[in-house]
């Protein structure tokens, strides 16, 4: 029987659920399984379709939870991790438990069952010639997974693609939660008429990427990837202060935070060269549309 299952860890989260929605829309001939422990994910992100099955559980139990499906899995999109920089200082034990311990089981499962793994890497560890990987428990843990996946490829032939995400925003992003990211935070503050809180100094720059571009890049990596690293950013950086000003609202500075990095970098052109990927959406248009609608 041909392998007809796509496994998405973190399928009830922001990026995972958007990927599922997109795959269903495209009517690929695949069933989808989401494995999620609902630590940040929510049932509100479930896509109603007979082709999607949601399994509740920790990635560490992947072997047991998916034993009856393992021979039919074509690819794993591994998105189910602890996924915020600042919050990883307070919750570093959870960050390591999920991103090191649980993820090692997912990587092992992929290796044992000869399944390609597509890993959600992060731009947060790329700056300063890679030294930024030491800026936070989050960035460090993600870097170790990248190393492990590459080494499993060298040692055991694990097949992989590494997709790097850059400050993803858009429909489905986490709102009203300690795990919200900056665009989601600004949107909520704007709607409540509160000043937008800019972390000092405000000059720190980021590349903001729309969720639709990210999902398209992930699918391209799966279809056309050559076991490489793909930076799915827009190649445009904006400071946090610039972004806040785009909302044309009041601004309040708040103290600087540990783990802050000051730039964002795209060290290779594989996304364009190998995948033919270019981000299509820009944050300025997104924010002006948001303002018009709110
Ligand atoms: N959002 C971004 O800007 C961004 C940037 C770079 C990289 N990433 C990476 O992309 C991935 C998805 O991010 P997101 O923004 O959708 O985050 P998210 O928190 O919305 O989604 C993560 C999902 O994984 C689940 N999960 C977490 N740990 C798990 C575990 N141990 N076992 C099972 N399920 C688990 C959560 O419940 C959640 O549904 C993460 O790996 C993150 O590090 C995100």
PDB file of C-alpha atoms and ligand atoms in Angstrom, residues 10 12-15 36-41 57-59 79-81 83-84 98 102 120-122 138 142 165 167-168 174, ligand 1:
ATOM      1  CA  UNK A  10       1.394  20.624  16.561  1.00  0.00           C
ATOM      2  CA  UNK A  12      -3.771  22.350  16.627  1.00  0.00           C
ATOM      3  CA  UNK A  13      -1.333  25.264  16.802  1.00  0.00           C
ATOM      4  CA  UNK A  14      -1.025  28.368  14.661  1.00  0.00           C
ATOM      5  CA  UNK A  15       1.193  27.189  11.799  1.00  0.00           C
ATOM      6  CA  UNK A  36      -0.763  17.654  19.634  1.00  0.00           C
ATOM      7  CA  UNK A  37      -0.699  17.907  23.427  1.00  0.00           C
ATOM      8  CA  UNK A  38      -2.761  21.139  23.444  1.00  0.00           C
ATOM      9  CA  UNK A  39      -0.227  22.991  25.572  1.00  0.00           C
ATOM     10  CA  UNK A  40      -0.819  26.062  23.397  1.00  0.00           C
ATOM     11  CA  UNK A  41      -2.920  24.504  20.650  1.00  0.00           C
ATOM     12  CA  UNK A  57      -0.759  13.321  23.238  1.00  0.00           C
ATOM     13  CA  UNK A  58       2.832  14.294  23.843  1.00  0.00           C
ATOM     14  CA  UNK A  59       5.407  13.862  21.126  1.00  0.00           C
ATOM     15  CA  UNK A  79       5.904  21.858  14.353  1.00  0.00           C
ATOM     16  CA  UNK A  80       4.870  20.714  17.851  1.00  0.00           C
ATOM     17  CA  UNK A  81       7.336  22.394  20.162  1.00  0.00           C
ATOM     18  CA  UNK A  83       7.751  28.060  20.575  1.00  0.00           C
ATOM     19  CA  UNK A  84       8.455  31.424  22.161  1.00  0.00           C
ATOM     20  CA  UNK A  98       9.338  19.508  24.699  1.00  0.00           C
ATOM     21  CA  UNK A 102      10.041  15.009  23.043  1.00  0.00           C
ATOM     22  CA  UNK A 120      10.205  24.164  11.737  1.00  0.00           C
ATOM     23  CA  UNK A 121      13.525  25.879  12.332  1.00  0.00           C
ATOM     24  CA  UNK A 122      13.798  29.454  13.518  1.00  0.00           C
ATOM     25  CA  UNK A 138      14.344  28.447  22.924  1.00  0.00           C
ATOM     26  CA  UNK A 142      15.919  24.578  18.273  1.00  0.00           C
ATOM     27  CA  UNK A 165      10.371  30.745   9.866  1.00  0.00           C
ATOM     28  CA  UNK A 167       8.117  36.097  12.890  1.00  0.00           C
ATOM     29  CA  UNK A 168       4.995  34.582  11.459  1.00  0.00           C
ATOM     30  CA  UNK A 174      -2.133  33.235  19.116  1.00  0.00           C
TER      31      UNK A 174
HETATM   32  N1  LIG B   1       5.382  31.523  14.925  1.00  0.00           N
HETATM   33  C1  LIG B   1       6.613  31.909  14.576  1.00  0.00           C
HETATM   34  O1  LIG B   1       6.876  33.086  14.314  1.00  0.00           O
HETATM   35  C2  LIG B   1       7.711  30.889  14.465  1.00  0.00           C
HETATM   36  C3  LIG B   1       8.990  31.341  14.066  1.00  0.00           C
HETATM   37  C4  LIG B   1      10.020  30.410  13.957  1.00  0.00           C
HETATM   38  C5  LIG B   1       9.773  29.053  14.227  1.00  0.00           C
HETATM   39  N2  LIG B   1       8.537  28.674  14.642  1.00  0.00           N
HETATM   40  C6  LIG B   1       8.337  27.247  14.951  1.00  0.00           C
HETATM   41  O2  LIG B   1       7.191  26.749  14.269  1.00  0.00           O
HETATM   42  C7  LIG B   1       6.536  25.753  15.061  1.00  0.00           C
HETATM   43  C8  LIG B   1       5.063  26.093  15.188  1.00  0.00           C
HETATM   44  O3  LIG B   1       4.944  27.370  15.814  1.00  0.00           O
HETATM   45  P1  LIG B   1       3.540  28.046  16.094  1.00  0.00           P
HETATM   46  O4  LIG B   1       3.736  29.493  16.009  1.00  0.00           O
HETATM   47  O5  LIG B   1       2.490  27.379  15.287  1.00  0.00           O
HETATM   48  O6  LIG B   1       3.365  27.671  17.638  1.00  0.00           O
HETATM   49  P2  LIG B   1       2.074  27.161  18.411  1.00  0.00           P
HETATM   50  O7  LIG B   1       2.429  27.213  19.846  1.00  0.00           O
HETATM   51  O8  LIG B   1       0.855  27.840  17.935  1.00  0.00           O
HETATM   52  O9  LIG B   1       1.991  25.645  17.930  1.00  0.00           O
HETATM   53  C9  LIG B   1       2.718  24.602  18.507  1.00  0.00           C
HETATM   54  C10 LIG B   1       1.760  23.422  18.699  1.00  0.00           C
HETATM   55  O10 LIG B   1       2.489  22.300  19.170  1.00  0.00           O
HETATM   56  C11 LIG B   1       1.838  21.741  20.301  1.00  0.00           C
HETATM   57  N3  LIG B   1       2.917  21.141  21.099  1.00  0.00           N
HETATM   58  C12 LIG B   1       3.933  21.821  21.718  1.00  0.00           C
HETATM   59  N4  LIG B   1       4.747  20.936  22.320  1.00  0.00           N
HETATM   60  C13 LIG B   1       4.254  19.706  22.074  1.00  0.00           C
HETATM   61  C14 LIG B   1       4.666  18.385  22.449  1.00  0.00           C
HETATM   62  N5  LIG B   1       5.766  18.197  23.196  1.00  0.00           N
HETATM   63  N6  LIG B   1       3.919  17.334  22.042  1.00  0.00           N
HETATM   64  C15 LIG B   1       2.808  17.531  21.288  1.00  0.00           C
HETATM   65  N7  LIG B   1       2.366  18.751  20.898  1.00  0.00           N
HETATM   66  C16 LIG B   1       3.097  19.825  21.292  1.00  0.00           C
HETATM   67  C17 LIG B   1       1.104  22.895  20.951  1.00  0.00           C
HETATM   68  O11 LIG B   1      -0.004  22.504  21.724  1.00  0.00           O
HETATM   69  C18 LIG B   1       0.681  23.715  19.720  1.00  0.00           C
HETATM   70  O12 LIG B   1      -0.566  23.272  19.217  1.00  0.00           O
HETATM   71  C19 LIG B   1       7.298  25.717  16.392  1.00  0.00           C
HETATM   72  O13 LIG B   1       8.201  24.644  16.357  1.00  0.00           O
HETATM   73  C20 LIG B   1       8.038  27.031  16.423  1.00  0.00           C
HETATM   74  O14 LIG B   1       9.232  26.937  17.164  1.00  0.00           O
HETATM   75  C21 LIG B   1       7.511  29.543  14.762  1.00  0.00           C
END
